[in-house]
Amino acid sequence: PAPAEELLTRCYRYLLPFRNLRIPLHVMRGTARGSSGTATVVLAGDTSSMDCLTTRLFTGGAEMKSLGKVAVWRLGSSLRRLRRSSDLTIARLDRLSARLFLGDDYLSVPEWIGSTLEVPSRVEALTQGNPSLRSDLRLVRRNALSPAVSHDWDDFLHFYHTMYVPFIRNRHGERACIRNINWMRRAFRRGGLMWVLADGQPIGGLLFSKRGGALKSLALGTSGGAWQHVAEGCNIATDLFLLDYARERGFTNIDLGGTRPFLDDGVLRYKRKWRCTFTEKQDTYEDFLIGWDALTGPTRALLAGLPLIFRDADGLAALRVLSCRTSFCESEYRKLVRADWVPGLTRLYLAGASARGESGGRSSQTVVIDDRHHDVLSPKFLRSLGERTSHTACARKGEP
């Protein structure tokens, strides 16, 4: 039952520290992406869960060496010692353990962030000034895709075994994480299936559930797991049809699920086209803790390939490190911000940039950090900068 599931979910976060009593340590060495220099990264935690980070850091293969395991209460001191000979430190920990044992030397990057789409009165409101989304929707019309909603148990089994499971395996290979059929069955009972039909036959489907005044998009699948149906517009159609379904039934929001916390993540960019707002994800309990001492040498190259969304003083913020010193005029500045800004951020930090010309178009939502500060640009520096910026913005509004 839903209440029991919610209770177990709330309790789960308090059990995680007992699973993380001993933390594996590794060190990776290789050529930093976008540079010719060698970089060293220390990893603490399950390395397979950090692939989304490490694959962005190095060009080609990187050498990984195990350093054994350390008790979680000694993790902070062990990482401080290892940081002296490394360029970047990444730990994956539950939030309670991170607060107790790592302090404020690290950026807290949620493993996943949430995305919410406010249901508009007309879908055309989303396409205004949005040529990419208009093109996507034309693909749905050109292929004559149509919706159908099912609450039939046999349809659910067909979707799970012949669409969802093969699609996830084909897309993610060995890293595929298949959701439990019993969990999905409970979600199905609270919602249904949105079929995408071509010539009257389902080529894909989306499992959704209802929670309060919102619909939740949970799992996508295509016939036989074929990616060809995505190219035909199947994933776009499921979002469009779910939006129409929500509007017809009076829902105000659609939860489009989790997204990796990187500004250049493909799924995040796709959801931004739909004008989603990105938020903290309530059922994510582990963070990536990312630490460095100064933004110099290889550290700069590593972070340039890792445009992060992290937890700042007053909400989610983003850090974009430019790979080389960049001086921009006002129009270039606006273009840079427009490319990186996503709804839901309180602040965007641009590091490695300096401005020239007028600054009338700037606001407290964007903080430019030039090269003069790179010898002190650390997570602690960013946190203090965020607190000062937040206080300044509140003072301008007359808030306490």
GROMACS .gro file of C-alpha atoms in nm:
model
  400
    1PRO     CA    1   0.000   0.000   0.000
    2ALA     CA    2   0.110   0.356  -0.074
    3PRO     CA    3   0.124   0.470   0.294
    4ALA     CA    4   0.342   0.171   0.388
    5GLU     CA    5   0.571   0.238   0.091
    6GLU     CA    6   0.611   0.602   0.197
    7LEU     CA    7   0.690   0.501   0.557
    8LEU     CA    8   0.956   0.251   0.446
    9THR     CA    9   1.104   0.511   0.212
   10ARG     CA   10   1.137   0.764   0.496
   11CYS     CA   11   1.301   0.505   0.723
   12TYR     CA   12   1.544   0.390   0.453
   13ARG     CA   13   1.762   0.702   0.477
   14TYR     CA   14   1.838   0.627   0.842
   15LEU     CA   15   1.953   0.275   0.760
   16LEU     CA   16   2.203   0.381   0.494
   17PRO     CA   17   2.484   0.478   0.738
   18PHE     CA   18   2.493   0.119   0.863
   19ARG     CA   19   2.556   0.001   0.506
   20ASN     CA   20   2.845   0.246   0.469
   21LEU     CA   21   3.054   0.153   0.772
   22ARG     CA   22   3.360   0.072   0.558
   23ILE     CA   23   3.428   0.279   0.248
   24PRO     CA   24   3.644   0.152  -0.043
   25LEU     CA   25   3.909   0.395  -0.167
   26HIS     CA   26   4.053   0.409  -0.521
   27VAL     CA   27   4.279   0.642  -0.713
   28MET     CA   28   4.242   0.709  -1.089
   29ARG     CA   29   4.516   0.853  -1.308
   30GLY     CA   30   4.489   0.950  -1.671
   31THR     CA   31   4.480   1.234  -1.921
   32ALA     CA   32   4.225   1.497  -1.824
   33ARG     CA   33   3.962   1.548  -2.092
   34GLY     CA   34   4.031   1.864  -2.291
   35SER     CA   35   4.398   1.883  -2.191
   36SER     CA   36   4.723   1.699  -2.244
   37GLY     CA   37   4.818   1.683  -1.876
   38THR     CA   38   4.790   1.392  -1.635
   39ALA     CA   39   4.535   1.422  -1.355
   40THR     CA   40   4.479   1.226  -1.036
   41VAL     CA   41   4.136   1.169  -0.882
   42VAL     CA   42   4.065   0.999  -0.549
   43LEU     CA   43   3.736   0.806  -0.529
   44ALA     CA   44   3.562   0.701  -0.207
   45GLY     CA   45   3.264   0.470  -0.233
   46ASP     CA   46   3.117   0.234  -0.491
   47THR     CA   47   3.304   0.317  -0.813
   48SER     CA   48   3.036   0.166  -1.039
   49SER     CA   49   2.792   0.426  -0.904
   50MET     CA   50   3.036   0.703  -0.996
   51ASP     CA   51   3.069   0.612  -1.364
   52CYS     CA   52   2.849   0.907  -1.460
   53LEU     CA   53   3.124   1.130  -1.319
   54THR     CA   54   3.445   0.948  -1.401
   55THR     CA   55   3.359   0.894  -1.769
   56ARG     CA   56   3.349   1.273  -1.807
   57LEU     CA   57   3.691   1.332  -1.653
   58PHE     CA   58   3.942   1.142  -1.863
   59THR     CA   59   4.027   1.097  -2.229
   60GLY     CA   60   4.052   0.727  -2.315
   61GLY     CA   61   4.124   0.475  -2.046
   62ALA     CA   62   4.242   0.577  -1.702
   63GLU     CA   63   4.437   0.357  -1.460
   64MET     CA   64   4.249   0.270  -1.141
   65LYS     CA   65   4.420   0.140  -0.827
   66SER     CA   66   4.255   0.015  -0.508
   67LEU     CA   67   4.371   0.166  -0.178
   68GLY     CA   68   4.171  -0.070   0.041
   69LYS     CA   69   3.886   0.026   0.273
   70VAL     CA   70   3.860   0.275   0.556
   71ALA     CA   71   3.610   0.310   0.841
   72VAL     CA   72   3.359   0.583   0.763
   73TRP     CA   73   3.451   0.780   1.079
   74ARG     CA   74   3.811   0.797   0.950
   75LEU     CA   75   3.712   0.891   0.597
   76GLY     CA   76   3.756   1.266   0.644
   77SER     CA   77   4.113   1.243   0.770
   78SER     CA   78   4.206   0.983   0.506
   79LEU     CA   79   4.076   1.202   0.223
   80ARG     CA   80   4.254   1.511   0.360
   81ARG     CA   81   4.580   1.316   0.349
   82LEU     CA   82   4.517   1.189  -0.005
   83ARG     CA   83   4.414   1.536  -0.132
   84ARG     CA   84   4.773   1.656  -0.096
   85SER     CA   85   4.876   1.441  -0.392
   86SER     CA   86   4.553   1.454  -0.599
   87ASP     CA   87   4.372   1.707  -0.815
   88LEU     CA   88   4.013   1.614  -0.732
   89THR     CA   89   3.836   1.409  -0.465
   90ILE     CA   90   3.496   1.243  -0.516
   91ALA     CA   91   3.308   1.056  -0.244
   92ARG     CA   92   2.965   0.893  -0.273
   93LEU     CA   93   2.795   0.885   0.067
   94ASP     CA   94   2.453   0.901   0.225
   95ARG     CA   95   2.374   1.253   0.344
   96LEU     CA   96   2.378   1.174   0.714
   97SER     CA   97   2.729   1.021   0.698
   98ALA     CA   98   2.850   1.309   0.482
   99ARG     CA   99   2.735   1.568   0.738
  100LEU     CA  100   2.890   1.376   1.026
  101PHE     CA  101   3.228   1.284   0.878
  102LEU     CA  102   3.318   1.513   0.585
  103GLY     CA  103   3.226   1.863   0.701
  104ASP     CA  104   3.208   2.156   0.459
  105ASP     CA  105   3.518   2.089   0.248
  106TYR     CA  106   3.310   1.948  -0.037
  107LEU     CA  107   3.040   2.048  -0.282
  108SER     CA  108   2.725   1.843  -0.216
  109VAL     CA  109   2.603   1.722  -0.555
  110PRO     CA  110   2.274   1.525  -0.544
  111GLU     CA  111   2.303   1.190  -0.720
  112TRP     CA  112   1.977   1.275  -0.899
  113ILE     CA  113   1.767   1.590  -0.924
  114GLY     CA  114   1.394   1.601  -0.987
  115SER     CA  115   1.205   1.766  -1.274
  116THR     CA  116   0.850   1.901  -1.271
  117LEU     CA  117   0.644   2.022  -1.565
  118GLU     CA  118   0.360   2.263  -1.494
  119VAL     CA  119   0.064   2.170  -1.714
  120PRO     CA  120  -0.017   2.464  -1.948
  121SER     CA  121  -0.363   2.542  -2.082
  122ARG     CA  122  -0.230   2.486  -2.437
  123VAL     CA  123   0.079   2.298  -2.553
  124GLU     CA  124   0.150   2.585  -2.794
  125ALA     CA  125   0.250   2.791  -2.488
  126LEU     CA  126   0.555   2.565  -2.452
  127THR     CA  127   0.661   2.599  -2.816
  128GLN     CA  128   0.672   2.980  -2.827
  129GLY     CA  129   1.034   3.076  -2.888
  130ASN     CA  130   1.124   2.707  -2.873
  131PRO     CA  131   1.201   2.585  -3.228
  132SER     CA  132   1.358   2.260  -3.105
  133LEU     CA  133   1.036   2.151  -2.930
  134ARG     CA  134   0.827   2.258  -3.231
  135SER     CA  135   1.043   2.034  -3.449
  136ASP     CA  136   0.998   1.743  -3.205
  137LEU     CA  137   0.620   1.779  -3.206
  138ARG     CA  138   0.615   1.792  -3.588
  139LEU     CA  139   0.788   1.453  -3.585
  140VAL     CA  140   0.498   1.308  -3.383
  141ARG     CA  141   0.243   1.448  -3.630
  142ARG     CA  142   0.443   1.342  -3.936
  143ASN     CA  143   0.456   0.981  -3.816
  144ALA     CA  144   0.083   0.992  -3.726
  145LEU     CA  145   0.143   0.868  -3.371
  146SER     CA  146  -0.165   0.847  -3.150
  147PRO     CA  147  -0.234   0.774  -2.778
  148ALA     CA  148  -0.428   0.508  -2.592
  149VAL     CA  149  -0.455   0.460  -2.215
  150SER     CA  150  -0.474   0.112  -2.064
  151HIS     CA  151  -0.546  -0.015  -1.714
  152ASP     CA  152  -0.547  -0.381  -1.816
  153TRP     CA  153  -0.322  -0.621  -1.622
  154ASP     CA  154  -0.224  -0.820  -1.933
  155ASP     CA  155  -0.116  -0.498  -2.103
  156PHE     CA  156   0.108  -0.419  -1.807
  157LEU     CA  157   0.278  -0.761  -1.829
  158HIS     CA  158   0.324  -0.716  -2.204
  159PHE     CA  159   0.477  -0.372  -2.149
  160TYR     CA  160   0.711  -0.489  -1.872
  161HIS     CA  161   0.850  -0.801  -2.044
  162THR     CA  162   0.854  -0.702  -2.412
  163MET     CA  163   0.910  -0.326  -2.396
  164TYR     CA  164   1.051  -0.193  -2.071
  165VAL     CA  165   1.306  -0.464  -1.983
  166PRO     CA  166   1.459  -0.500  -2.333
  167PHE     CA  167   1.463  -0.121  -2.382
  168ILE     CA  168   1.656  -0.062  -2.058
  169ARG     CA  169   1.900  -0.344  -2.135
  170ASN     CA  170   1.960  -0.226  -2.492
  171ARG     CA  171   2.011   0.131  -2.377
  172HIS     CA  172   2.236   0.077  -2.074
  173GLY     CA  173   2.397  -0.262  -2.132
  174GLU     CA  174   2.579  -0.396  -1.826
  175ARG     CA  175   2.486  -0.084  -1.628
  176ALA     CA  176   2.113  -0.142  -1.675
  177CYS     CA  177   1.909  -0.121  -1.354
  178ILE     CA  178   1.579  -0.305  -1.402
  179ARG     CA  179   1.304  -0.194  -1.167
  180ASN     CA  180   1.128  -0.461  -0.966
  181ILE     CA  181   0.806  -0.581  -1.127
  182ASN     CA  182   0.619  -0.573  -0.795
  183TRP     CA  183   0.711  -0.207  -0.740
  184MET     CA  184   0.599  -0.125  -1.094
  185ARG     CA  185   0.277  -0.321  -1.046
  186ARG     CA  186   0.189  -0.108  -0.742
  187ALA     CA  187   0.257   0.208  -0.943
  188PHE     CA  188   0.043   0.074  -1.230
  189ARG     CA  189  -0.252   0.027  -0.994
  190ARG     CA  190  -0.230   0.395  -0.901
  191GLY     CA  191  -0.203   0.505  -1.265
  192GLY     CA  192  -0.187   0.321  -1.594
  193LEU     CA  193  -0.010   0.281  -1.927
  194MET     CA  194   0.009   0.541  -2.202
  195TRP     CA  195   0.045   0.355  -2.531
  196VAL     CA  196   0.198   0.518  -2.838
  197LEU     CA  197   0.025   0.376  -3.147
  198ALA     CA  198   0.143   0.370  -3.508
  199ASP     CA  199  -0.112   0.232  -3.754
  200GLY     CA  200  -0.314   0.116  -3.456
  201GLN     CA  201  -0.032  -0.095  -3.307
  202PRO     CA  202   0.165  -0.005  -2.992
  203ILE     CA  203   0.528   0.079  -3.069
  204GLY     CA  204   0.601   0.212  -2.720
  205GLY     CA  205   0.452   0.286  -2.383
  206LEU     CA  206   0.492   0.483  -2.065
  207LEU     CA  207   0.404   0.370  -1.714
  208PHE     CA  208   0.259   0.652  -1.504
  209SER     CA  209   0.103   0.687  -1.160
  210LYS     CA  210  -0.110   0.942  -0.978
  211ARG     CA  211  -0.005   1.109  -0.654
  212GLY     CA  212  -0.211   1.394  -0.513
  213GLY     CA  213  -0.258   1.663  -0.774
  214ALA     CA  214   0.026   1.540  -0.995
  215LEU     CA  215   0.100   1.266  -1.244
  216LYS     CA  216   0.434   1.088  -1.227
  217SER     CA  217   0.614   0.956  -1.535
  218LEU     CA  218   0.793   0.636  -1.430
  219ALA     CA  219   0.920   0.408  -1.706
  220LEU     CA  220   0.949   0.415  -2.085
  221GLY     CA  221   0.967   0.115  -2.316
  222THR     CA  222   0.954   0.047  -2.689
  223SER     CA  223   0.846  -0.258  -2.883
  224GLY     CA  224   1.126  -0.514  -2.860
  225GLY     CA  225   1.342  -0.248  -2.694
  226ALA     CA  226   1.421  -0.099  -3.036
  227TRP     CA  227   1.582   0.246  -3.040
  228GLN     CA  228   1.434   0.301  -3.385
  229HIS     CA  229   1.100   0.391  -3.225
  230VAL     CA  230   1.267   0.667  -3.022
  231ALA     CA  231   1.400   0.810  -3.349
  232GLU     CA  232   1.041   0.802  -3.477
  233GLY     CA  233   0.933   1.024  -3.188
  234CYS     CA  234   0.804   0.767  -2.937
  235ASN     CA  235   0.954   0.932  -2.628
  236ILE     CA  236   0.832   1.277  -2.739
  237ALA     CA  237   0.486   1.134  -2.801
  238THR     CA  238   0.460   0.981  -2.454
  239ASP     CA  239   0.535   1.318  -2.291
  240LEU     CA  240   0.294   1.501  -2.522
  241PHE     CA  241   0.013   1.250  -2.469
  242LEU     CA  242   0.068   1.245  -2.091
  243LEU     CA  243   0.049   1.625  -2.092
  244ASP     CA  244  -0.284   1.612  -2.278
  245TYR     CA  245  -0.410   1.342  -2.039
  246ALA     CA  246  -0.314   1.553  -1.736
  247ARG     CA  247  -0.486   1.865  -1.872
  248GLU     CA  248  -0.808   1.679  -1.954
  249ARG     CA  249  -0.827   1.540  -1.598
  250GLY     CA  250  -0.737   1.857  -1.414
  251PHE     CA  251  -0.384   1.772  -1.299
  252THR     CA  252  -0.162   2.074  -1.244
  253ASN     CA  253   0.185   1.915  -1.257
  254ILE     CA  254   0.372   1.621  -1.407
  255ASP     CA  255   0.673   1.474  -1.230
  256LEU     CA  256   0.905   1.372  -1.515
  257GLY     CA  257   1.143   1.184  -1.287
  258GLY     CA  258   1.512   1.201  -1.213
  259THR     CA  259   1.795   1.360  -1.407
  260ARG     CA  260   2.170   1.351  -1.358
  261PRO     CA  261   2.303   1.678  -1.203
  262PHE     CA  262   2.507   1.803  -1.500
  263LEU     CA  263   2.426   2.104  -1.717
  264ASP     CA  264   2.523   1.918  -2.035
  265ASP     CA  265   2.332   1.597  -1.955
  266GLY     CA  266   2.122   1.497  -2.258
  267VAL     CA  267   1.811   1.410  -2.055
  268LEU     CA  268   1.832   1.740  -1.865
  269ARG     CA  269   1.861   1.937  -2.191
  270TYR     CA  270   1.562   1.748  -2.332
  271LYS     CA  271   1.350   1.825  -2.025
  272ARG     CA  272   1.457   2.188  -2.033
  273LYS     CA  273   1.299   2.210  -2.380
  274TRP     CA  274   0.967   2.125  -2.212
  275ARG     CA  275   1.033   2.410  -1.964
  276CYS     CA  276   1.063   2.180  -1.666
  277THR     CA  277   1.166   2.317  -1.329
  278PHE     CA  278   1.450   2.123  -1.165
  279THR     CA  279   1.429   2.057  -0.792
  280GLU     CA  280   1.566   1.844  -0.512
  281LYS     CA  281   1.453   1.482  -0.557
  282GLN     CA  282   1.288   1.365  -0.237
  283ASP     CA  283   1.367   0.994  -0.277
  284THR     CA  284   1.742   1.041  -0.339
  285TYR     CA  285   1.947   0.994  -0.023
  286GLU     CA  286   2.307   0.979  -0.145
  287ASP     CA  287   2.528   1.260  -0.272
  288PHE     CA  288   2.851   1.299  -0.462
  289LEU     CA  289   3.088   1.501  -0.241
  290ILE     CA  290   3.341   1.677  -0.463
  291GLY     CA  291   3.646   1.848  -0.319
  292TRP     CA  292   3.955   2.035  -0.440
  293ASP     CA  293   4.190   2.297  -0.295
  294ALA     CA  294   4.233   2.548  -0.580
  295LEU     CA  295   4.116   2.580  -0.938
  296THR     CA  296   4.458   2.547  -1.100
  297GLY     CA  297   4.629   2.311  -1.344
  298PRO     CA  298   4.465   1.971  -1.392
  299THR     CA  299   4.182   2.053  -1.148
  300ARG     CA  300   4.057   2.319  -1.387
  301ALA     CA  301   4.066   2.078  -1.681
  302LEU     CA  302   3.876   1.814  -1.480
  303LEU     CA  303   3.602   2.051  -1.365
  304ALA     CA  304   3.568   2.203  -1.713
  305GLY     CA  305   3.427   1.866  -1.821
  306LEU     CA  306   3.199   1.848  -1.519
  307PRO     CA  307   2.941   2.133  -1.520
  308LEU     CA  308   2.778   2.053  -1.187
  309ILE     CA  309   2.445   2.128  -1.024
  310PHE     CA  310   2.502   2.133  -0.648
  311ARG     CA  311   2.331   2.225  -0.322
  312ASP     CA  312   2.409   2.592  -0.243
  313ALA     CA  313   2.322   2.815   0.051
  314ASP     CA  314   1.961   2.872  -0.059
  315GLY     CA  315   1.883   2.599  -0.312
  316LEU     CA  316   2.031   2.437  -0.620
  317ALA     CA  317   2.311   2.621  -0.800
  318ALA     CA  318   2.535   2.535  -1.096
  319LEU     CA  319   2.908   2.570  -1.158
  320ARG     CA  320   3.046   2.609  -1.510
  321VAL     CA  321   3.427   2.616  -1.525
  322LEU     CA  322   3.562   2.748  -1.854
  323SER     CA  323   3.862   2.552  -1.981
  324CYS     CA  324   4.060   2.865  -2.066
  325ARG     CA  325   4.049   3.230  -1.966
  326THR     CA  326   3.758   3.395  -2.147
  327SER     CA  327   3.678   3.764  -2.176
  328PHE     CA  328   3.329   3.839  -2.301
  329CYS     CA  329   3.118   4.141  -2.385
  330GLU     CA  330   2.760   4.186  -2.265
  331SER     CA  331   2.596   4.005  -2.558
  332GLU     CA  332   2.836   3.710  -2.523
  333TYR     CA  333   2.766   3.700  -2.151
  334ARG     CA  334   2.390   3.680  -2.208
  335LYS     CA  335   2.439   3.404  -2.463
  336LEU     CA  336   2.656   3.206  -2.220
  337VAL     CA  337   2.401   3.238  -1.941
  338ARG     CA  338   2.111   3.152  -2.171
  339ALA     CA  339   2.286   2.832  -2.279
  340ASP     CA  340   2.346   2.713  -1.921
  341TRP     CA  341   2.056   2.846  -1.718
  342VAL     CA  342   1.788   2.594  -1.619
  343PRO     CA  343   1.468   2.676  -1.427
  344GLY     CA  344   1.494   2.594  -1.057
  345LEU     CA  345   1.849   2.724  -1.007
  346THR     CA  346   1.906   2.999  -0.756
  347ARG     CA  347   2.247   3.083  -0.899
  348LEU     CA  348   2.491   3.011  -1.183
  349TYR     CA  349   2.865   3.045  -1.121
  350LEU     CA  350   3.088   3.111  -1.425
  351ALA     CA  351   3.451   3.045  -1.332
  352GLY     CA  352   3.741   3.139  -1.555
  353ALA     CA  353   3.568   3.436  -1.711
  354SER     CA  354   3.615   3.810  -1.702
  355ALA     CA  355   3.375   4.069  -1.836
  356ARG     CA  356   3.428   4.379  -2.045
  357GLY     CA  357   3.185   4.655  -2.130
  358GLU     CA  358   2.854   4.732  -1.966
  359SER     CA  359   2.694   4.501  -1.713
  360GLY     CA  360   2.340   4.633  -1.706
  361GLY     CA  361   2.191   4.297  -1.803
  362ARG     CA  362   2.341   4.107  -1.511
  363SER     CA  363   2.170   3.997  -1.193
  364SER     CA  364   2.250   3.828  -0.863
  365GLN     CA  365   2.151   3.497  -1.025
  366THR     CA  366   2.482   3.486  -1.213
  367VAL     CA  367   2.819   3.518  -1.041
  368VAL     CA  368   3.129   3.567  -1.257
  369ILE     CA  369   3.454   3.446  -1.095
  370ASP     CA  370   3.763   3.559  -1.282
  371ASP     CA  371   4.113   3.411  -1.274
  372ARG     CA  372   4.227   3.635  -0.989
  373HIS     CA  373   4.032   3.412  -0.748
  374HIS     CA  374   4.136   3.073  -0.879
  375ASP     CA  375   4.404   3.015  -0.618
  376VAL     CA  376   4.132   3.030  -0.351
  377LEU     CA  377   3.835   2.893  -0.549
  378SER     CA  378   3.735   2.590  -0.344
  379PRO     CA  379   3.400   2.450  -0.224
  380LYS     CA  380   3.431   2.661   0.094
  381PHE     CA  381   3.488   2.974  -0.116
  382LEU     CA  382   3.182   2.897  -0.330
  383ARG     CA  383   2.969   2.838  -0.022
  384SER     CA  384   3.069   3.170   0.135
  385LEU     CA  385   3.014   3.345  -0.199
  386GLY     CA  386   2.667   3.192  -0.223
  387GLU     CA  387   2.578   3.305   0.131
  388ARG     CA  388   2.695   3.662   0.062
  389THR     CA  389   2.507   3.674  -0.269
  390SER     CA  390   2.193   3.535  -0.105
  391HIS     CA  391   2.207   3.792   0.175
  392THR     CA  392   2.264   4.073  -0.075
  393ALA     CA  393   1.965   3.964  -0.285
  394CYS     CA  394   1.742   3.947   0.026
  395ALA     CA  395   1.855   4.292   0.136
  396ARG     CA  396   1.765   4.438  -0.204
  397LYS     CA  397   1.415   4.292  -0.168
  398GLY     CA  398   1.384   4.429   0.185
  399GLU     CA  399   1.371   4.077   0.330
  400PRO     CA  400   1.534   3.981   0.666
   0.00000   0.00000   0.00000
